[in-house]
PDB file of C-alpha atoms in Angstrom:
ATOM      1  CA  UNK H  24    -104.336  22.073  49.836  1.00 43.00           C
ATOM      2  CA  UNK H  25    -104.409  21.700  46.230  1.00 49.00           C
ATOM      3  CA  UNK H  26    -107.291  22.381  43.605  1.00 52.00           C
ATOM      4  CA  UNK H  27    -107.479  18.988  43.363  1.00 56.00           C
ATOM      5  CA  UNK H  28    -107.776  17.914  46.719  1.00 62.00           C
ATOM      6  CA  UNK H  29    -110.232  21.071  47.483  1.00 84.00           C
ATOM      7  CA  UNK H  30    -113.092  19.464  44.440  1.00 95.00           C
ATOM      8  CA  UNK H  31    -115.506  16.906  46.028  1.00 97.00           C
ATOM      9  CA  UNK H  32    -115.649  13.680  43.831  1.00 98.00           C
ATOM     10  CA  UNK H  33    -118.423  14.759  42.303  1.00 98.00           C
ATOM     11  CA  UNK H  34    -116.372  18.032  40.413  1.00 98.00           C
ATOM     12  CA  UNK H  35    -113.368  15.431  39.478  1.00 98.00           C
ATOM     13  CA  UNK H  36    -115.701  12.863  37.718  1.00 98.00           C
ATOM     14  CA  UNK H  37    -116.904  15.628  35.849  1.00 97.00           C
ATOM     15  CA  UNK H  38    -120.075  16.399  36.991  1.00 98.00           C
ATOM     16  CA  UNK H  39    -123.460  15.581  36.396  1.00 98.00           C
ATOM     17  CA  UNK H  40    -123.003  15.276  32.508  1.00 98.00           C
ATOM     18  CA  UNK H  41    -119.993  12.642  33.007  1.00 98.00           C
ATOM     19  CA  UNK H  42    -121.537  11.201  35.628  1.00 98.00           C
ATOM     20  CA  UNK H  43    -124.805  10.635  33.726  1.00 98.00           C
ATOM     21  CA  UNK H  44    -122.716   9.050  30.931  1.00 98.00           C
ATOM     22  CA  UNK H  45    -120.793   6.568  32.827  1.00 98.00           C
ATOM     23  CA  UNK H  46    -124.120   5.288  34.243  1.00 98.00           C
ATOM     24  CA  UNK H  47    -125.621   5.398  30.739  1.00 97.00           C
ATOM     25  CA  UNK H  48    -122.374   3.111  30.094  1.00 97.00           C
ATOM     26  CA  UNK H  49    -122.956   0.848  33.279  1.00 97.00           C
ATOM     27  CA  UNK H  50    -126.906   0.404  32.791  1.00 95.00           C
ATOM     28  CA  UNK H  51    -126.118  -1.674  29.299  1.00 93.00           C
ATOM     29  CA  UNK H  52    -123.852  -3.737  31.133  1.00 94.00           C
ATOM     30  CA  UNK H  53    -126.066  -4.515  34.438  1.00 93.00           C
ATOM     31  CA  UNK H  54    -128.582  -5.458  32.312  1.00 91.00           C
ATOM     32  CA  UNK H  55    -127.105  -7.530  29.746  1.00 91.00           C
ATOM     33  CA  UNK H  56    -124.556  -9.569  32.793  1.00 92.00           C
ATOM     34  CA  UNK H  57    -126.014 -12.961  32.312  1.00 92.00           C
ATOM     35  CA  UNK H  58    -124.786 -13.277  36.224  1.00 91.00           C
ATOM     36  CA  UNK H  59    -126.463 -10.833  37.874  1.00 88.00           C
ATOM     37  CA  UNK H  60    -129.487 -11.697  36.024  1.00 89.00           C
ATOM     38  CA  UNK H  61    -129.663 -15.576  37.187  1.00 91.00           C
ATOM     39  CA  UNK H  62    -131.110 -13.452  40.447  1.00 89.00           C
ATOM     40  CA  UNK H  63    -134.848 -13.981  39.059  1.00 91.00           C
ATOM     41  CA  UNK H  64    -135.749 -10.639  41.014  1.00 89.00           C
ATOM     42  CA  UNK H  65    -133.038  -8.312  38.916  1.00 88.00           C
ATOM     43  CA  UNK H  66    -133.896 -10.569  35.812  1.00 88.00           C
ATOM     44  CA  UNK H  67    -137.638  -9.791  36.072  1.00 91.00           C
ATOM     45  CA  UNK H  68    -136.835  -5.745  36.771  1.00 86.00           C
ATOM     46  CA  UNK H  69    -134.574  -5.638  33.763  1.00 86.00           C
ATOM     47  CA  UNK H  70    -137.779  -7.222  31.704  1.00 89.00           C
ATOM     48  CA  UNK H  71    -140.311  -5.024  32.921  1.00 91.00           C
ATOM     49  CA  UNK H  72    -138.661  -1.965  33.519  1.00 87.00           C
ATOM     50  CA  UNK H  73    -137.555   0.461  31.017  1.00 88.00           C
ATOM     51  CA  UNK H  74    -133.736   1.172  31.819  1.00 91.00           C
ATOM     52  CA  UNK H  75    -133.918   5.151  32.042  1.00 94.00           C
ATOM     53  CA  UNK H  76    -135.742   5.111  35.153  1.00 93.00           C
ATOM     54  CA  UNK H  77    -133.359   3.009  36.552  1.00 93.00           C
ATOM     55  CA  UNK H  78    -130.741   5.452  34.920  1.00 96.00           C
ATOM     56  CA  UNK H  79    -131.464   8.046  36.164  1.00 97.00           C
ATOM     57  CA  UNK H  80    -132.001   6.946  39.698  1.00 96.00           C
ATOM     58  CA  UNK H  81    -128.364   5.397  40.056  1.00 97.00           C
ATOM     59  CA  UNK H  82    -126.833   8.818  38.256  1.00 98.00           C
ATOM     60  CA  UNK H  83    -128.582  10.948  40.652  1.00 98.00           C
ATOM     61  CA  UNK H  84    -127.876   8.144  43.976  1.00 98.00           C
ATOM     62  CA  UNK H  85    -124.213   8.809  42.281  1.00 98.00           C
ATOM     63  CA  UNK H  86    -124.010  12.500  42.188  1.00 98.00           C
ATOM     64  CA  UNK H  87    -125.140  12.707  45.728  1.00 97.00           C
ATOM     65  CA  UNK H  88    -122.953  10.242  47.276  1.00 98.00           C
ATOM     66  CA  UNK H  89    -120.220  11.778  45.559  1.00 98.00           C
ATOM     67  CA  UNK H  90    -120.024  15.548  47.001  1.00 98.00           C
ATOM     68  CA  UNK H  91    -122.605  17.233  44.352  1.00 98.00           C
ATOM     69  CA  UNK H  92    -125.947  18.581  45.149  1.00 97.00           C
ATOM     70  CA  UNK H  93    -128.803  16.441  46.785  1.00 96.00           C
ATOM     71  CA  UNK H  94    -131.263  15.045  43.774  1.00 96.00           C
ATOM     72  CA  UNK H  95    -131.713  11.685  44.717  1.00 95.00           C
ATOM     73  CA  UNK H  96    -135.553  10.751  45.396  1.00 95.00           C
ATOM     74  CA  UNK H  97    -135.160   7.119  45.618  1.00 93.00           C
ATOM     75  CA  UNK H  98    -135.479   4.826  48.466  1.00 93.00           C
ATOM     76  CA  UNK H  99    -132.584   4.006  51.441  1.00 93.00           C
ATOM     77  CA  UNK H 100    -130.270   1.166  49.611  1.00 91.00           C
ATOM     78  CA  UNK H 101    -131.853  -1.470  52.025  1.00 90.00           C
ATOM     79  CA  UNK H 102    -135.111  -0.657  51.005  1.00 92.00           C
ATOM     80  CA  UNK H 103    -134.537  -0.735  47.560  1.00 89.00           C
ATOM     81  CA  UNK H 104    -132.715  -3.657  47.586  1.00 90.00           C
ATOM     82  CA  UNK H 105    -134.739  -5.416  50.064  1.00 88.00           C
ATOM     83  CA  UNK H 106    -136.800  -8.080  47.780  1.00 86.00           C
ATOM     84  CA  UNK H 107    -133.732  -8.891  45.460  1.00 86.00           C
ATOM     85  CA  UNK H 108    -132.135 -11.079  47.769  1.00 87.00           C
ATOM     86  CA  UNK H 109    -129.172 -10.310  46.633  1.00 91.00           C
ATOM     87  CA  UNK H 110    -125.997 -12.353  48.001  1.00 92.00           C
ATOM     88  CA  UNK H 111    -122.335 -11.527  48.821  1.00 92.00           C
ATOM     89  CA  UNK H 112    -121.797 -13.147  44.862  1.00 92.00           C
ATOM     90  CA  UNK H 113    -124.013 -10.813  43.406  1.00 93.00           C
ATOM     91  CA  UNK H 114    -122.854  -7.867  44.999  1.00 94.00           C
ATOM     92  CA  UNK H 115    -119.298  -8.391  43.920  1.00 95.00           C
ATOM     93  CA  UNK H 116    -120.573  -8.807  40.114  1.00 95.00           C
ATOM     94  CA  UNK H 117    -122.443  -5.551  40.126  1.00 95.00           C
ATOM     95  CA  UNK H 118    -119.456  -4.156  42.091  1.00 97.00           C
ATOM     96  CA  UNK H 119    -117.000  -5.715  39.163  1.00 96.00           C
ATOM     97  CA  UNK H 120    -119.214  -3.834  36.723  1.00 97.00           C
ATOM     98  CA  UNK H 121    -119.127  -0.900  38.656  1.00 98.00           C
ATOM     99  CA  UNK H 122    -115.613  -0.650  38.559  1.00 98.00           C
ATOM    100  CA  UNK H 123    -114.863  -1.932  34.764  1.00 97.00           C
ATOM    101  CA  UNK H 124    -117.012   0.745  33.682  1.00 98.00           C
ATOM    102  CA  UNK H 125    -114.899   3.081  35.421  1.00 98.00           C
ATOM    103  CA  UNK H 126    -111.662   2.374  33.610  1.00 97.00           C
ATOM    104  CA  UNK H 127    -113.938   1.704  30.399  1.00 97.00           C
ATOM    105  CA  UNK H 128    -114.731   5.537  30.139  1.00 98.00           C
ATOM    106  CA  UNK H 129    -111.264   6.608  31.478  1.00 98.00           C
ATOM    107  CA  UNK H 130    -112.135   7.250  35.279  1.00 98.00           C
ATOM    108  CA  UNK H 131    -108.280   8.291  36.793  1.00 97.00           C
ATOM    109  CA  UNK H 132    -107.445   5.241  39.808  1.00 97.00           C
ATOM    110  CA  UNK H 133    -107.615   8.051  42.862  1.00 98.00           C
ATOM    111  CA  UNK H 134    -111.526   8.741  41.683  1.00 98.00           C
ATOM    112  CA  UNK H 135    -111.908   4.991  41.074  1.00 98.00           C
ATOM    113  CA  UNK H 136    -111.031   3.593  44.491  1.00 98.00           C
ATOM    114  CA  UNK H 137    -113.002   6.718  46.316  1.00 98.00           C
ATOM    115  CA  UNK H 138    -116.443   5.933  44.383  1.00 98.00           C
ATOM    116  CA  UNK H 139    -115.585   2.025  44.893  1.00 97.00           C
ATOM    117  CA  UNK H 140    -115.068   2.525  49.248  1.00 97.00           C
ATOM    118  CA  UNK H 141    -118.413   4.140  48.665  1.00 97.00           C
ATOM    119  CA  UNK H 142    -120.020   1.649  46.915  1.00 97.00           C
ATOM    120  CA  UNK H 143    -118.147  -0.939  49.305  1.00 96.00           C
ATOM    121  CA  UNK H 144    -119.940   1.221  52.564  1.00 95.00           C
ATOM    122  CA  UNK H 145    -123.260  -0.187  51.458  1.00 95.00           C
ATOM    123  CA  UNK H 146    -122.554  -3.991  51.126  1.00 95.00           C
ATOM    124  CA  UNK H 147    -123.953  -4.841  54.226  1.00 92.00           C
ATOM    125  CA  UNK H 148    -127.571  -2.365  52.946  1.00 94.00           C
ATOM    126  CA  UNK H 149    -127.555  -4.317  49.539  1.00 95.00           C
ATOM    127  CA  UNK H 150    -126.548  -7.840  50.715  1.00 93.00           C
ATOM    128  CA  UNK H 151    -129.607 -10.004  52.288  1.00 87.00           C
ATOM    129  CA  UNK H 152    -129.195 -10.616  55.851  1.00 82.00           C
ATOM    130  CA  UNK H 153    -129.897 -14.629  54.962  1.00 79.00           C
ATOM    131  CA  UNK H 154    -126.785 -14.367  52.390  1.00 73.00           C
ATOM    132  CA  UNK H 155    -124.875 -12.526  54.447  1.00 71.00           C
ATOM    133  CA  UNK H 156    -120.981 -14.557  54.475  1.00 71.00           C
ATOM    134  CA  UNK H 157    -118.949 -13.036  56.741  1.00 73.00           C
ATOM    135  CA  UNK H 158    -116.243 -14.681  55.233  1.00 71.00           C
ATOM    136  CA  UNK H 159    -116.463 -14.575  51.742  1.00 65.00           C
ATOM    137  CA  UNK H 160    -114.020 -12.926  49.811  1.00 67.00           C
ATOM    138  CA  UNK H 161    -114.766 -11.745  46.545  1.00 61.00           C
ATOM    139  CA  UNK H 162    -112.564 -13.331  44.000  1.00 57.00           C
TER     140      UNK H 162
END
């Protein structure tokens, strides 16, 4: 096994530091996405909520899911996500976002597509059972 294939995810996005600066990255674009924010539940928490919470919870969510130590202290994604209503639509935008901001601050493709199958294992968390599609296909 290589040194590369021996780091979690976590040690080949750089750590906590890059980590923390790709989500610094993603937060201005989340909450400036005229898309996701015709959801009047996201468009209300981007008003009232100062972003570095919100920071800070998604780079921590992040470093855990990908291999580094456990800091998270937020709530299980269907829990958190549970008054949003969010649909299959709105997923995929955030999702887009995700993943532009990834090549935006030079994420290498192998690192991309393992954080994206981890962001895709929590559709079905995020998604509102009532907007559930089981066939949509994002675009």
């Amino acid at each position: 096994m290589s040194e590369s294939e021996s780091e979690s995810l976590y040690e080949r996005l750089g750590g906590a530091y890059d980590i923390a600066g790709a989500v610094d990255v993603l937060t201005e674009r989340l909450f400036e996405n005229d898309t996701a924010n015709q959801n009047p539940v996201t468009a209300e928490f981007h008003e009232t909520h100062d972003p570095a919470g919100f920071k800070y919870l998604v780079t921590a969510w992040t470093i855990e899911h990908a291999g580094g130590p456990e800091v998270y202290p937020g709530r299980e994604m269907d829990e958190a996500h549970e008054e949003l209503e969010v649909t299959e639509l709105e997923f995929d935008v955030v999702r887009t976002e995700i993943k532009a901001t990834l090549y935006h601050v030079g994420v290498p493709e192998p690192e991309t597509r393992e954080l994206m199958g981890i962001i895709d294992m929590f559709r079905d968390e995020v998604v509102a059972d009532n907007h559930r599609d089981e066939n949509w296909s994002a675009p």
